[in-house]
Amino acid sequence: MAEVNCALECKNTLGEGPVWDQEEKALYWVDVPYPEPTLHRWYPESHIHDSWDLPEMGTALAVRESGGLLIAMQTQLCHFDLDTGAVTKVLEPEPNLPNNRTNDGKCDRNGRFWFGTMQNNVSETGEDVPIEESSGSLYCYSPYGTLKKWDTGFGVCNTFAWSPDNKTMYFGDTFDAIYAYDYDAASGEIGNRRDLARFEDLGYGDGSTIDSEGHLWNCRWDGGCILRIAPDGSLDRKIELPVQRPTSCSFGGENLDTLFVTSARFGYTEDELAEQPFAGGILTVDAGVRGMPEPRFAG
């Protein structure tokens, strides 16, 4: 049985988008919703935990090769200066869809940033708003400043991962399935979308990462677990977690053999949270396998 611990009791409302930077030996993530959207950085060895207020909800991020971060915020992609806290707008992916926002995203191994959008489901007071349409799209932002929409018609865009041989890209819609696409690493082109997995009886598919053996680790919102999914879509392993709403994950640590998992307190009453005191914390899972390094954005 895999060992699971709460490594940092940060009590995030909706922790998301964890990225382990192997060079810095630090974990980055965001606490998404209003009224206090924040960026976090944590050094497990020294236990130093930094945080920055964000001007609007942040949903996903990547460490930049040129310094600082690239952050997907509610309506825009931004550069973030870690020394000053300055936010510089890069672009708005959907200026004609004011009710949409960004969601999950990660870099591929060529330093491109992939991300998805969805109907905004969080009000400015931090309350849940029902999602009524599948208005989300899948985008790729290149280090050269170009943005391309690759697919559309999604409810909640989640899961970004690439097979170790760089021939398959994994992406998901929480309302539907985890998909696999044929992926050309040199050009960044994708095609031939097909269903990989659903597991509808084990919560909703949220964020994921890939291990060195080519298995996808998928967090299950409202499922209280994380699944290890084989390349053929079969269930290899299920690991129970002490939180009901794990959100995403990233392999880290010196040997990339610790799975860091973000989680949420969002949507629960205080009485319900008393039954899962680690909700909103950073969990660690001794996965028994090494992960793949999280790439940096090449811009």
Coordinates of C-alpha atoms in Angstrom, one line a residue:
M1 CA 0.0 0.0 0.0
A2 CA 1.3 3.4 -1.0
E3 CA 2.2 5.8 1.9
V4 CA 0.2 9.0 1.9
N5 CA 0.9 12.0 4.0
C6 CA -0.2 15.6 4.3
A7 CA 3.1 17.4 3.9
L8 CA 1.8 21.0 4.1
E9 CA -1.4 21.9 5.9
C10 CA -1.9 25.1 3.8
K11 CA -5.8 24.9 3.8
N12 CA -6.1 26.1 0.2
T13 CA -9.7 26.8 -0.9
L14 CA -8.9 25.3 -4.3
G15 CA -5.3 24.3 -4.7
E16 CA -4.4 23.6 -8.3
G17 CA -1.8 23.4 -11.0
P18 CA 1.2 22.0 -9.1
V19 CA 4.6 22.2 -10.9
W20 CA 7.8 20.8 -9.4
D21 CA 10.8 22.7 -10.7
Q22 CA 13.7 20.2 -10.5
E23 CA 16.4 22.9 -10.8
E24 CA 15.1 24.9 -7.9
K25 CA 13.8 21.9 -5.9
A26 CA 10.6 23.8 -5.3
L27 CA 6.9 23.2 -5.8
Y28 CA 4.7 25.9 -7.3
W29 CA 0.9 25.9 -7.3
V30 CA -2.1 28.3 -7.2
D31 CA -5.0 28.7 -4.9
V32 CA -7.6 29.5 -7.5
P33 CA -10.7 31.3 -6.4
Y34 CA -11.8 34.7 -5.1
P35 CA -11.7 36.5 -2.8
E36 CA -8.0 35.7 -2.3
P37 CA -6.4 34.1 -5.3
T38 CA -2.8 33.4 -4.5
L39 CA 0.4 31.9 -6.0
H40 CA 2.5 29.6 -3.8
R41 CA 6.0 28.3 -3.7
W42 CA 7.3 25.7 -1.2
Y43 CA 10.8 24.2 -0.6
P44 CA 10.2 20.9 1.1
E45 CA 13.8 20.5 2.3
S46 CA 13.9 23.9 4.1
H47 CA 10.2 24.2 4.7
I48 CA 10.2 27.8 3.3
H49 CA 6.7 28.6 2.0
D50 CA 6.2 31.8 0.0
S51 CA 3.0 33.2 -1.3
W52 CA 1.9 36.1 -3.5
D53 CA -1.5 37.7 -4.1
L54 CA -2.8 37.6 -7.6
P55 CA -5.0 40.3 -9.3
E56 CA -7.4 37.6 -10.6
M57 CA -7.7 33.9 -10.2
G58 CA -4.7 31.9 -11.4
T59 CA -5.4 28.4 -12.7
A60 CA -2.1 27.0 -14.1
L61 CA 1.5 28.0 -14.4
A62 CA 4.9 27.1 -15.9
V63 CA 8.4 28.2 -14.8
R64 CA 10.0 30.3 -17.5
E65 CA 13.6 29.6 -18.8
S66 CA 14.1 33.3 -19.0
G67 CA 13.1 33.8 -15.3
G68 CA 9.8 34.1 -13.4
L69 CA 6.6 32.3 -14.3
L70 CA 4.0 32.1 -17.0
I71 CA 0.6 32.1 -15.3
A72 CA -2.8 31.4 -16.8
M73 CA -5.1 33.8 -15.0
Q74 CA -8.9 34.1 -15.3
T75 CA -8.9 36.1 -18.6
Q76 CA -5.3 36.2 -19.7
L77 CA -1.8 34.7 -19.8
C78 CA 0.7 36.8 -17.8
H79 CA 4.4 36.9 -16.9
F80 CA 5.0 37.0 -13.2
D81 CA 8.1 38.4 -11.7
L82 CA 9.0 36.5 -8.5
D83 CA 11.3 39.2 -7.2
T84 CA 8.8 42.1 -7.4
G85 CA 5.4 40.4 -7.8
A86 CA 4.8 42.4 -11.0
V87 CA 2.3 40.9 -13.4
T88 CA 2.6 41.7 -17.1
K89 CA -0.2 40.8 -19.5
V90 CA 0.8 38.6 -22.5
L91 CA -2.5 38.0 -24.2
E92 CA -6.2 37.3 -23.8
P93 CA -7.1 34.0 -25.3
E94 CA -10.9 34.6 -25.5
P95 CA -11.7 38.3 -25.4
N96 CA -15.1 37.6 -27.0
L97 CA -16.1 35.1 -24.4
P98 CA -16.4 37.2 -21.2
N99 CA -18.1 34.3 -19.3
N100 CA -15.2 32.0 -19.9
R101 CA -11.9 31.6 -17.9
T102 CA -8.8 29.5 -18.2
N103 CA -8.4 26.2 -16.3
D104 CA -5.7 23.5 -16.3
G105 CA -2.4 23.8 -18.3
K106 CA 1.2 22.5 -18.5
C107 CA 4.2 22.7 -20.7
D108 CA 5.3 20.0 -23.2
R109 CA 8.9 19.0 -23.5
N110 CA 9.5 21.5 -26.3
G111 CA 8.7 24.3 -24.0
R112 CA 5.2 25.1 -25.3
F113 CA 2.4 25.9 -22.9
W114 CA -0.8 24.1 -23.4
F115 CA -4.0 25.2 -21.5
G116 CA -7.8 24.9 -21.6
T117 CA -10.7 27.2 -21.0
M118 CA -14.2 26.7 -19.5
Q119 CA -17.3 28.6 -18.5
N120 CA -16.3 30.5 -15.3
N121 CA -17.8 28.6 -12.3
V122 CA -16.6 30.8 -9.5
S123 CA -18.2 34.2 -8.6
E124 CA -16.3 37.2 -7.4
T125 CA -17.4 36.4 -3.9
G126 CA -16.0 32.9 -4.2
E127 CA -19.3 31.0 -4.6
D128 CA -19.9 28.1 -7.0
V129 CA -21.7 29.0 -10.3
P130 CA -23.3 26.1 -12.2
I131 CA -21.7 25.3 -15.6
E132 CA -24.4 25.4 -18.2
E133 CA -22.5 25.1 -21.5
S134 CA -19.5 23.3 -23.0
S135 CA -17.7 26.5 -24.1
G136 CA -14.1 25.4 -23.4
S137 CA -11.3 25.1 -25.9
L138 CA -7.8 23.6 -26.0
Y139 CA -5.0 26.0 -26.8
C140 CA -1.2 26.0 -27.3
Y141 CA 0.9 29.1 -26.6
S142 CA 4.4 28.9 -28.2
P143 CA 7.6 30.5 -26.9
Y144 CA 7.5 32.6 -30.1
G145 CA 4.3 34.3 -28.9
T146 CA 1.8 32.5 -31.1
L147 CA -1.5 31.1 -29.8
K148 CA -3.4 28.3 -31.6
K149 CA -6.7 26.7 -30.8
W150 CA -6.6 23.0 -31.4
D151 CA -9.9 21.7 -30.2
T152 CA -13.2 22.9 -28.7
G153 CA -16.6 22.0 -27.2
F154 CA -15.3 21.0 -23.7
G155 CA -17.1 21.5 -20.4
V156 CA -14.1 21.5 -18.0
C157 CA -10.6 21.2 -19.6
N158 CA -8.3 19.2 -17.4
T159 CA -5.3 16.9 -17.6
F160 CA -2.2 17.7 -19.6
A161 CA 0.5 15.1 -20.0
W162 CA 2.8 13.5 -22.7
S163 CA 3.9 9.9 -23.0
P164 CA 7.6 9.3 -22.4
D165 CA 8.2 8.6 -26.1
N166 CA 6.6 12.0 -26.9
K167 CA 4.1 10.4 -29.3
T168 CA 0.9 10.8 -27.3
M169 CA -0.7 13.8 -25.6
Y170 CA -3.3 13.2 -22.9
F171 CA -6.0 15.8 -22.3
G172 CA -9.4 15.5 -20.6
D173 CA -12.9 17.0 -20.1
T174 CA -14.0 16.4 -16.5
F175 CA -17.6 16.2 -17.9
D176 CA -16.7 13.4 -20.4
A177 CA -13.4 11.5 -20.6
I178 CA -9.6 11.5 -20.6
Y179 CA -8.5 11.6 -24.2
A180 CA -5.4 10.6 -26.1
Y181 CA -4.2 12.5 -29.2
D182 CA -1.4 11.6 -31.6
Y183 CA 1.3 14.1 -30.9
D184 CA 4.2 15.4 -33.1
A185 CA 6.8 16.8 -30.7
A186 CA 8.7 18.7 -33.4
S187 CA 5.7 20.6 -34.8
G188 CA 3.5 20.5 -31.8
E189 CA 0.6 19.2 -33.9
I190 CA -2.1 16.9 -32.5
G191 CA -4.8 14.8 -34.1
N192 CA -6.8 11.6 -33.9
R193 CA -8.5 12.2 -30.6
R194 CA -9.9 9.1 -29.0
D195 CA -11.2 8.2 -25.5
L196 CA -8.6 6.7 -23.2
A197 CA -10.6 6.3 -19.9
R198 CA -13.7 7.4 -17.9
F199 CA -14.0 5.6 -14.5
E200 CA -17.4 7.3 -13.9
D201 CA -17.9 5.4 -10.6
L202 CA -14.6 6.9 -9.1
G203 CA -15.4 10.6 -9.1
Y204 CA -14.6 13.1 -11.8
G205 CA -11.3 13.3 -13.7
D206 CA -9.2 16.3 -12.7
G207 CA -5.5 17.1 -13.2
S208 CA -2.8 14.5 -14.1
T209 CA 0.8 13.8 -14.6
I210 CA 2.8 11.0 -16.3
D211 CA 5.4 8.6 -14.8
S212 CA 8.6 7.2 -16.4
E213 CA 6.8 4.0 -17.3
G214 CA 4.2 5.8 -19.3
H215 CA 1.3 5.5 -16.9
L216 CA -1.0 8.5 -16.2
W217 CA -1.7 9.5 -12.6
N218 CA -5.2 11.1 -12.5
C219 CA -6.7 12.9 -9.5
R220 CA -10.4 12.2 -9.0
W221 CA -12.5 15.1 -7.8
D222 CA -15.2 13.9 -5.4
G223 CA -13.7 10.4 -5.7
G224 CA -11.2 10.8 -2.8
C225 CA -8.5 8.9 -4.7
I226 CA -5.8 9.1 -7.4
L227 CA -5.7 6.5 -10.2
R228 CA -2.7 5.1 -12.1
I229 CA -4.0 4.5 -15.7
A230 CA -2.1 2.3 -18.1
P231 CA -1.4 3.5 -21.7
D232 CA -4.2 1.2 -22.9
G233 CA -6.7 3.0 -20.6
S234 CA -7.0 0.2 -18.1
L235 CA -6.8 0.8 -14.3
D236 CA -3.5 -0.2 -12.9
R237 CA -3.9 1.1 -9.4
K238 CA -6.2 3.1 -7.1
I239 CA -4.8 5.0 -4.1
E240 CA -7.2 6.3 -1.5
L241 CA -6.5 9.8 -0.2
P242 CA -7.6 11.5 3.0
V243 CA -9.3 14.2 1.0
Q244 CA -12.4 14.0 -1.2
R245 CA -11.3 16.6 -3.7
P246 CA -7.8 16.0 -5.0
T247 CA -7.2 18.4 -7.9
S248 CA -3.9 17.8 -9.6
C249 CA -0.4 16.3 -9.1
S250 CA 3.3 16.5 -10.0
F251 CA 6.2 14.2 -9.5
G252 CA 9.0 15.8 -7.5
G253 CA 11.7 15.4 -4.9
E254 CA 15.4 14.7 -5.5
N255 CA 14.7 11.5 -7.4
L256 CA 11.3 12.5 -8.8
D257 CA 9.7 9.6 -6.9
T258 CA 7.4 11.7 -4.6
L259 CA 4.0 12.5 -6.0
F260 CA 2.8 15.9 -4.8
V261 CA -1.0 16.3 -4.8
T262 CA -3.0 19.5 -4.5
S263 CA -6.5 19.5 -3.0
A264 CA -9.6 21.6 -2.2
R265 CA -11.8 22.7 0.6
F266 CA -14.1 24.4 -1.9
G267 CA -17.8 23.7 -1.6
Y268 CA -17.7 22.1 1.9
T269 CA -19.3 23.2 5.2
E270 CA -17.2 23.5 8.3
D271 CA -18.8 20.4 9.7
E272 CA -17.9 18.5 6.5
L273 CA -14.3 19.8 6.6
A274 CA -14.0 18.5 10.2
E275 CA -14.2 15.0 8.8
Q276 CA -11.3 15.7 6.4
P277 CA -8.9 18.0 8.1
F278 CA -6.2 17.7 5.4
A279 CA -8.5 19.1 2.7
G280 CA -6.8 22.0 0.9
G281 CA -3.4 20.7 1.9
I282 CA -0.4 19.4 -0.1
L283 CA -0.3 15.6 0.0
T284 CA 2.6 13.4 -0.8
V285 CA 2.3 9.9 -2.1
D286 CA 5.1 7.3 -2.2
A287 CA 4.2 6.2 -5.7
G288 CA 6.9 3.5 -6.0
V289 CA 7.8 4.8 -9.5
R290 CA 9.7 7.8 -10.8
G291 CA 8.1 10.6 -12.7
M292 CA 9.1 12.7 -15.6
P293 CA 10.7 16.2 -15.1
E294 CA 8.2 19.1 -15.5
P295 CA 9.4 21.1 -18.5
R296 CA 10.0 24.8 -18.3
F297 CA 8.4 27.3 -20.7
A298 CA 11.0 28.1 -23.4
G299 CA 10.1 31.8 -23.6

